[in-house]
């Protein structure tokens, strides 16, 4: 079955340090991959997507993700994390409907 | 553009009653809308897919007679939780897809508490 996996339930970083949230995929063909962020008691906000083209995708709020076909990964990155980046992050793939990873809680400490 | 609203944002109802949640695409026509359920600190579980003017397609394990979905227009879909029970308490999120685009736009969610 096709899926995305987020191997880390939680990521903790200090403000100003690089932030990486991991995602691996098991999707046949050309995967349509997405990252979303969710703040407490809110819906999901779109961060970025990979459809085709450049492997490095730039998105909202300074986030970027690198599509790596050989490692079947699509990790989300931010060079310098902010306390306001603390939230729940979801990786997803789109095969007509979105299927989400389990989510990773990011905590950025001041 | 691409704003999706949900109403109400929070609702508390008594066990045995029904509650309706609305999902609207405010500035675009949504050919397809999706309903998700989310438990605390958990991922989103797709409940059903609705296309305007046709019956919703429910995911395996979702009771279609309990979770009634209507997509009466290109900007409105409703989810009615019938004969609600405390175990139906959850965060319900809708999303809307514009045309054949592969991106979905999410509503802010509705917190349902059944007492």
PDB file of C-alpha atoms in Angstrom:
ATOM      1  CA  UNK A   1       0.000   0.000   0.000  1.00  0.00           C
ATOM      2  CA  UNK A   2       1.160   3.506  -0.764  1.00  0.00           C
ATOM      3  CA  UNK A   3       2.042   5.632   2.226  1.00  0.00           C
ATOM      4  CA  UNK A   4       4.196   8.304   3.774  1.00  0.00           C
ATOM      5  CA  UNK A   5       5.958   7.845   7.081  1.00  0.00           C
ATOM      6  CA  UNK A   6       7.190  10.345   9.621  1.00  0.00           C
ATOM      7  CA  UNK A   7       9.655   8.424  11.776  1.00  0.00           C
ATOM      8  CA  UNK A   8       9.836  11.001  14.567  1.00  0.00           C
ATOM      9  CA  UNK A   9       6.902  11.758  16.847  1.00  0.00           C
ATOM     10  CA  UNK A  10       8.679  14.760  18.268  1.00  0.00           C
ATOM     11  CA  UNK A  11      11.497  17.104  17.304  1.00  0.00           C
ATOM     12  CA  UNK A  12      12.978  19.574  19.757  1.00  0.00           C
ATOM     13  CA  UNK A  13      15.370  22.318  18.706  1.00  0.00           C
ATOM     14  CA  UNK A  14      16.665  25.569  20.115  1.00  0.00           C
ATOM     15  CA  UNK A  15      15.633  28.806  18.470  1.00  0.00           C
ATOM     16  CA  UNK A  16      18.084  29.803  15.781  1.00  0.00           C
ATOM     17  CA  UNK A  17      19.192  26.235  15.102  1.00  0.00           C
ATOM     18  CA  UNK A  18      18.370  24.325  11.919  1.00  0.00           C
ATOM     19  CA  UNK A  19      15.122  22.388  11.923  1.00  0.00           C
ATOM     20  CA  UNK A  20      14.561  19.151  10.016  1.00  0.00           C
ATOM     21  CA  UNK A  21      11.345  17.146   9.995  1.00  0.00           C
ATOM     22  CA  UNK A  22      11.693  13.798   8.279  1.00  0.00           C
ATOM     23  CA  UNK A  23       9.352  12.125   5.821  1.00  0.00           C
ATOM     24  CA  UNK A  24       9.814   9.033   3.707  1.00  0.00           C
ATOM     25  CA  UNK A  25       7.440   7.811   1.056  1.00  0.00           C
ATOM     26  CA  UNK A  26       6.375   4.575  -0.512  1.00  0.00           C
ATOM     27  CA  UNK A  27       4.462   5.736  -3.544  1.00  0.00           C
ATOM     28  CA  UNK A  28       4.486   4.291  -7.019  1.00  0.00           C
ATOM     29  CA  UNK A  29       5.079   6.424 -10.057  1.00  0.00           C
ATOM     30  CA  UNK A  30       5.715  10.136  -9.631  1.00  0.00           C
ATOM     31  CA  UNK A  31       4.642  11.102  -6.142  1.00  0.00           C
ATOM     32  CA  UNK A  32       2.795  14.320  -5.397  1.00  0.00           C
ATOM     33  CA  UNK A  33       4.123  15.200  -1.941  1.00  0.00           C
ATOM     34  CA  UNK A  34       3.014  17.901   0.450  1.00  0.00           C
ATOM     35  CA  UNK A  35       3.872  19.425   3.796  1.00  0.00           C
ATOM     36  CA  UNK A  36       1.237  20.985   6.038  1.00  0.00           C
ATOM     37  CA  UNK A  37       1.466  22.627   9.454  1.00  0.00           C
ATOM     38  CA  UNK A  38      -1.215  22.678  12.124  1.00  0.00           C
ATOM     39  CA  UNK A  39      -1.350  25.030  15.077  1.00  0.00           C
ATOM     40  CA  UNK A  40      -3.411  24.045  18.164  1.00  0.00           C
ATOM     41  CA  UNK A  41      -7.139  23.797  17.467  1.00  0.00           C
ATOM     42  CA  UNK A  42      -6.687  25.019  13.922  1.00  0.00           C
ATOM     43  CA  UNK A  43      -7.005  23.541  10.478  1.00  0.00           C
ATOM     44  CA  UNK A  44      -4.052  22.707   8.281  1.00  0.00           C
ATOM     45  CA  UNK A  45      -1.963  25.301   6.531  1.00  0.00           C
ATOM     46  CA  UNK A  46      -0.180  24.468   3.315  1.00  0.00           C
ATOM     47  CA  UNK A  47       3.601  24.863   3.409  1.00  0.00           C
ATOM     48  CA  UNK A  48       4.864  23.453   0.135  1.00  0.00           C
ATOM     49  CA  UNK A  49       4.488  20.734  -2.449  1.00  0.00           C
ATOM     50  CA  UNK A  50       6.547  18.691  -4.851  1.00  0.00           C
ATOM     51  CA  UNK A  51       4.964  17.748  -8.148  1.00  0.00           C
ATOM     52  CA  UNK A  52       7.840  17.649 -10.581  1.00  0.00           C
ATOM     53  CA  UNK A  53      10.904  19.653 -11.470  1.00  0.00           C
ATOM     54  CA  UNK A  54      13.518  20.945  -9.044  1.00  0.00           C
ATOM     55  CA  UNK A  55      14.196  18.621  -6.169  1.00  0.00           C
ATOM     56  CA  UNK A  56      14.512  21.555  -3.774  1.00  0.00           C
ATOM     57  CA  UNK A  57      11.143  23.110  -3.128  1.00  0.00           C
ATOM     58  CA  UNK A  58      10.765  26.412  -1.342  1.00  0.00           C
ATOM     59  CA  UNK A  59       7.629  27.137   0.611  1.00  0.00           C
ATOM     60  CA  UNK A  60       5.975  29.422   3.115  1.00  0.00           C
ATOM     61  CA  UNK A  61       7.516  30.867   6.290  1.00  0.00           C
ATOM     62  CA  UNK A  62      11.085  30.106   5.190  1.00  0.00           C
ATOM     63  CA  UNK A  63      10.584  26.356   4.910  1.00  0.00           C
ATOM     64  CA  UNK A  64      11.964  24.210   2.140  1.00  0.00           C
ATOM     65  CA  UNK A  65      11.975  20.505   1.361  1.00  0.00           C
ATOM     66  CA  UNK A  66      14.230  18.296  -0.677  1.00  0.00           C
ATOM     67  CA  UNK A  67      12.822  15.511  -2.782  1.00  0.00           C
ATOM     68  CA  UNK A  68      15.297  12.617  -2.842  1.00  0.00           C
ATOM     69  CA  UNK A  69      14.266   9.825  -5.149  1.00  0.00           C
ATOM     70  CA  UNK A  70      17.090   7.456  -4.266  1.00  0.00           C
ATOM     71  CA  UNK A  71      16.309   7.699  -0.557  1.00  0.00           C
ATOM     72  CA  UNK A  72      12.539   8.047  -1.114  1.00  0.00           C
ATOM     73  CA  UNK A  73      12.561  10.996   1.249  1.00  0.00           C
ATOM     74  CA  UNK A  74      10.993  14.428   1.354  1.00  0.00           C
ATOM     75  CA  UNK A  75      12.407  16.066   4.488  1.00  0.00           C
ATOM     76  CA  UNK A  76      11.221  19.500   5.574  1.00  0.00           C
ATOM     77  CA  UNK A  77      13.891  21.976   6.580  1.00  0.00           C
ATOM     78  CA  UNK A  78      14.317  25.453   7.940  1.00  0.00           C
ATOM     79  CA  UNK A  79      17.786  26.965   8.387  1.00  0.00           C
ATOM     80  CA  UNK A  80      16.955  28.912  11.548  1.00  0.00           C
ATOM     81  CA  UNK A  81      13.964  27.862  13.646  1.00  0.00           C
ATOM     82  CA  UNK A  82      11.693  30.303  15.480  1.00  0.00           C
ATOM     83  CA  UNK A  83       9.667  29.694  18.634  1.00  0.00           C
ATOM     84  CA  UNK A  84       6.583  30.404  16.512  1.00  0.00           C
ATOM     85  CA  UNK A  85       7.422  27.345  14.365  1.00  0.00           C
ATOM     86  CA  UNK A  86       6.320  25.136  17.253  1.00  0.00           C
ATOM     87  CA  UNK A  87       3.416  23.159  15.825  1.00  0.00           C
ATOM     88  CA  UNK A  88       2.323  19.809  14.411  1.00  0.00           C
ATOM     89  CA  UNK A  89       3.703  19.026  10.951  1.00  0.00           C
ATOM     90  CA  UNK A  90       2.250  16.581   8.465  1.00  0.00           C
ATOM     91  CA  UNK A  91       3.738  15.067   5.364  1.00  0.00           C
ATOM     92  CA  UNK A  92       1.190  13.857   2.810  1.00  0.00           C
ATOM     93  CA  UNK A  93       0.913  12.394  -0.657  1.00  0.00           C
ATOM     94  CA  UNK A  94      -1.875  12.977  -3.110  1.00  0.00           C
ATOM     95  CA  UNK A  95      -3.382  10.156  -5.102  1.00  0.00           C
ATOM     96  CA  UNK A  96      -6.661  11.945  -5.853  1.00  0.00           C
ATOM     97  CA  UNK A  97      -7.128  12.152  -2.108  1.00  0.00           C
ATOM     98  CA  UNK A  98      -4.580  13.206   0.484  1.00  0.00           C
ATOM     99  CA  UNK A  99      -3.068  10.603   2.767  1.00  0.00           C
ATOM    100  CA  UNK A 100      -1.184  11.907   5.765  1.00  0.00           C
ATOM    101  CA  UNK A 101       1.725  10.741   7.820  1.00  0.00           C
ATOM    102  CA  UNK A 102       1.305  10.369  11.567  1.00  0.00           C
ATOM    103  CA  UNK A 103       2.572  13.865  12.232  1.00  0.00           C
ATOM    104  CA  UNK A 104       5.602  15.276  14.008  1.00  0.00           C
ATOM    105  CA  UNK A 105       5.324  17.682  16.908  1.00  0.00           C
ATOM    106  CA  UNK A 106       7.974  20.367  16.676  1.00  0.00           C
ATOM    107  CA  UNK A 107       8.959  22.297  19.781  1.00  0.00           C
ATOM    108  CA  UNK A 108      11.337  25.206  19.418  1.00  0.00           C
ATOM    109  CA  UNK A 109      12.668  26.435  22.737  1.00  0.00           C
ATOM    110  CA  UNK A 110      13.756  30.001  23.298  1.00  0.00           C
TER     111      UNK A 110
ATOM    112  CA  UNK B   1      -7.775  33.327  -2.524  1.00  0.00           C
ATOM    113  CA  UNK B   2      -8.834  29.736  -1.773  1.00  0.00           C
ATOM    114  CA  UNK B   3     -10.428  30.273   1.612  1.00  0.00           C
ATOM    115  CA  UNK B   4     -12.484  27.564   3.264  1.00  0.00           C
ATOM    116  CA  UNK B   5     -14.680  28.252   6.269  1.00  0.00           C
ATOM    117  CA  UNK B   6     -16.380  25.951   8.730  1.00  0.00           C
ATOM    118  CA  UNK B   7     -19.297  26.620  10.983  1.00  0.00           C
ATOM    119  CA  UNK B   8     -19.561  26.274  13.880  1.00  0.00           C
ATOM    120  CA  UNK B   9     -16.007  26.344  15.185  1.00  0.00           C
ATOM    121  CA  UNK B  10     -17.104  24.684  18.415  1.00  0.00           C
ATOM    122  CA  UNK B  11     -20.268  22.827  19.336  1.00  0.00           C
ATOM    123  CA  UNK B  12     -21.403  21.022  22.435  1.00  0.00           C
ATOM    124  CA  UNK B  13     -24.395  18.748  22.129  1.00  0.00           C
ATOM    125  CA  UNK B  14     -26.162  16.184  24.251  1.00  0.00           C
ATOM    126  CA  UNK B  15     -25.916  12.496  23.581  1.00  0.00           C
ATOM    127  CA  UNK B  16     -28.609  11.337  21.171  1.00  0.00           C
ATOM    128  CA  UNK B  17     -28.997  14.626  19.344  1.00  0.00           C
ATOM    129  CA  UNK B  18     -27.792  15.478  15.849  1.00  0.00           C
ATOM    130  CA  UNK B  19     -25.405  18.227  14.892  1.00  0.00           C
ATOM    131  CA  UNK B  20     -24.667  19.749  11.501  1.00  0.00           C
ATOM    132  CA  UNK B  21     -21.301  21.159  10.453  1.00  0.00           C
ATOM    133  CA  UNK B  22     -21.006  23.364   7.390  1.00  0.00           C
ATOM    134  CA  UNK B  23     -18.009  23.685   5.121  1.00  0.00           C
ATOM    135  CA  UNK B  24     -17.915  26.500   2.593  1.00  0.00           C
ATOM    136  CA  UNK B  25     -15.460  27.500  -0.097  1.00  0.00           C
ATOM    137  CA  UNK B  26     -15.646  31.271   0.002  1.00  0.00           C
ATOM    138  CA  UNK B  27     -13.896  32.372  -3.158  1.00  0.00           C
ATOM    139  CA  UNK B  28     -13.844  29.374  -5.458  1.00  0.00           C
ATOM    140  CA  UNK B  29     -16.024  26.532  -6.628  1.00  0.00           C
ATOM    141  CA  UNK B  30     -15.130  23.229  -5.034  1.00  0.00           C
ATOM    142  CA  UNK B  31     -15.843  20.258  -7.234  1.00  0.00           C
ATOM    143  CA  UNK B  32     -14.752  17.949  -4.454  1.00  0.00           C
ATOM    144  CA  UNK B  33     -14.825  18.319  -0.692  1.00  0.00           C
ATOM    145  CA  UNK B  34     -13.319  16.026   1.889  1.00  0.00           C
ATOM    146  CA  UNK B  35     -14.202  15.417   5.518  1.00  0.00           C
ATOM    147  CA  UNK B  36     -11.572  14.382   8.048  1.00  0.00           C
ATOM    148  CA  UNK B  37     -11.631  13.453  11.677  1.00  0.00           C
ATOM    149  CA  UNK B  38      -8.712  14.107  13.966  1.00  0.00           C
ATOM    150  CA  UNK B  39      -8.101  12.776  17.455  1.00  0.00           C
ATOM    151  CA  UNK B  40      -5.860  14.730  19.863  1.00  0.00           C
ATOM    152  CA  UNK B  41      -2.272  14.945  18.621  1.00  0.00           C
ATOM    153  CA  UNK B  42      -3.047  12.416  15.934  1.00  0.00           C
ATOM    154  CA  UNK B  43      -3.137  12.418  12.197  1.00  0.00           C
ATOM    155  CA  UNK B  44      -6.149  13.198  10.059  1.00  0.00           C
ATOM    156  CA  UNK B  45      -8.380  10.309   9.158  1.00  0.00           C
ATOM    157  CA  UNK B  46     -10.293  10.718   5.910  1.00  0.00           C
ATOM    158  CA  UNK B  47     -13.956   9.994   6.497  1.00  0.00           C
ATOM    159  CA  UNK B  48     -15.494  10.654   3.119  1.00  0.00           C
ATOM    160  CA  UNK B  49     -15.178  12.364  -0.222  1.00  0.00           C
ATOM    161  CA  UNK B  50     -18.091  14.307  -1.610  1.00  0.00           C
ATOM    162  CA  UNK B  51     -18.662  15.547  -5.120  1.00  0.00           C
ATOM    163  CA  UNK B  52     -21.264  18.163  -5.865  1.00  0.00           C
ATOM    164  CA  UNK B  53     -24.584  16.635  -6.782  1.00  0.00           C
ATOM    165  CA  UNK B  54     -23.663  13.036  -6.081  1.00  0.00           C
ATOM    166  CA  UNK B  55     -23.512  10.709  -3.122  1.00  0.00           C
ATOM    167  CA  UNK B  56     -20.487  10.835  -0.887  1.00  0.00           C
ATOM    168  CA  UNK B  57     -17.909   8.079  -0.978  1.00  0.00           C
ATOM    169  CA  UNK B  58     -17.158   6.849   2.522  1.00  0.00           C
ATOM    170  CA  UNK B  59     -13.907   5.319   3.687  1.00  0.00           C
ATOM    171  CA  UNK B  60     -13.907   1.826   5.084  1.00  0.00           C
ATOM    172  CA  UNK B  61     -15.187   1.696   8.640  1.00  0.00           C
ATOM    173  CA  UNK B  62     -17.076   5.000   8.515  1.00  0.00           C
ATOM    174  CA  UNK B  63     -20.806   4.621   9.099  1.00  0.00           C
ATOM    175  CA  UNK B  64     -22.592   6.471   6.342  1.00  0.00           C
ATOM    176  CA  UNK B  65     -25.901   6.463   8.207  1.00  0.00           C
ATOM    177  CA  UNK B  66     -24.267   8.112  11.193  1.00  0.00           C
ATOM    178  CA  UNK B  67     -22.183  10.663   9.326  1.00  0.00           C
ATOM    179  CA  UNK B  68     -24.454  12.131   6.679  1.00  0.00           C
ATOM    180  CA  UNK B  69     -22.718  14.188   4.049  1.00  0.00           C
ATOM    181  CA  UNK B  70     -24.448  16.475   1.606  1.00  0.00           C
ATOM    182  CA  UNK B  71     -22.725  18.475  -1.116  1.00  0.00           C
ATOM    183  CA  UNK B  72     -25.634  20.486  -2.430  1.00  0.00           C
ATOM    184  CA  UNK B  73     -23.694  23.175  -4.244  1.00  0.00           C
ATOM    185  CA  UNK B  74     -20.213  23.915  -5.508  1.00  0.00           C
ATOM    186  CA  UNK B  75     -19.491  25.981  -2.411  1.00  0.00           C
ATOM    187  CA  UNK B  76     -21.174  24.092   0.397  1.00  0.00           C
ATOM    188  CA  UNK B  77     -20.861  20.672   1.955  1.00  0.00           C
ATOM    189  CA  UNK B  78     -22.430  19.632   5.240  1.00  0.00           C
ATOM    190  CA  UNK B  79     -21.607  16.867   7.676  1.00  0.00           C
ATOM    191  CA  UNK B  80     -24.387  15.803  10.023  1.00  0.00           C
ATOM    192  CA  UNK B  81     -23.492  13.629  12.968  1.00  0.00           C
ATOM    193  CA  UNK B  82     -26.699  11.804  13.789  1.00  0.00           C
ATOM    194  CA  UNK B  83     -27.579  10.434  17.226  1.00  0.00           C
ATOM    195  CA  UNK B  84     -24.278  11.649  18.567  1.00  0.00           C
ATOM    196  CA  UNK B  85     -22.491   9.803  21.342  1.00  0.00           C
ATOM    197  CA  UNK B  86     -19.521  10.837  23.480  1.00  0.00           C
ATOM    198  CA  UNK B  87     -17.196   8.722  21.329  1.00  0.00           C
ATOM    199  CA  UNK B  88     -18.070  10.991  18.387  1.00  0.00           C
ATOM    200  CA  UNK B  89     -16.364  13.862  20.187  1.00  0.00           C
ATOM    201  CA  UNK B  90     -13.510  14.931  17.986  1.00  0.00           C
ATOM    202  CA  UNK B  91     -12.060  17.621  15.767  1.00  0.00           C
ATOM    203  CA  UNK B  92     -13.666  17.571  12.325  1.00  0.00           C
ATOM    204  CA  UNK B  93     -11.887  19.242   9.425  1.00  0.00           C
ATOM    205  CA  UNK B  94     -13.089  19.742   5.896  1.00  0.00           C
ATOM    206  CA  UNK B  95     -11.090  20.535   2.805  1.00  0.00           C
ATOM    207  CA  UNK B  96     -12.000  21.585  -0.690  1.00  0.00           C
ATOM    208  CA  UNK B  97     -10.385  20.935  -4.015  1.00  0.00           C
ATOM    209  CA  UNK B  98     -10.642  23.362  -6.877  1.00  0.00           C
ATOM    210  CA  UNK B  99     -11.164  21.736 -10.241  1.00  0.00           C
ATOM    211  CA  UNK B 100      -8.660  19.027 -11.039  1.00  0.00           C
ATOM    212  CA  UNK B 101      -5.891  20.676  -9.051  1.00  0.00           C
ATOM    213  CA  UNK B 102      -4.061  18.391  -6.685  1.00  0.00           C
ATOM    214  CA  UNK B 103      -4.019  20.874  -3.840  1.00  0.00           C
ATOM    215  CA  UNK B 104      -6.612  20.934  -1.092  1.00  0.00           C
ATOM    216  CA  UNK B 105      -7.580  23.930   0.985  1.00  0.00           C
ATOM    217  CA  UNK B 106      -8.496  23.229   4.570  1.00  0.00           C
ATOM    218  CA  UNK B 107     -11.109  24.731   6.811  1.00  0.00           C
ATOM    219  CA  UNK B 108     -10.235  25.790  10.365  1.00  0.00           C
ATOM    220  CA  UNK B 109     -11.941  22.772  11.905  1.00  0.00           C
ATOM    221  CA  UNK B 110     -14.913  22.177  14.204  1.00  0.00           C
ATOM    222  CA  UNK B 111     -14.496  20.913  17.750  1.00  0.00           C
ATOM    223  CA  UNK B 112     -17.441  18.651  18.610  1.00  0.00           C
ATOM    224  CA  UNK B 113     -18.047  17.668  22.213  1.00  0.00           C
ATOM    225  CA  UNK B 114     -20.864  15.269  22.998  1.00  0.00           C
ATOM    226  CA  UNK B 115     -21.922  15.182  26.633  1.00  0.00           C
TER     227      UNK B 115
END
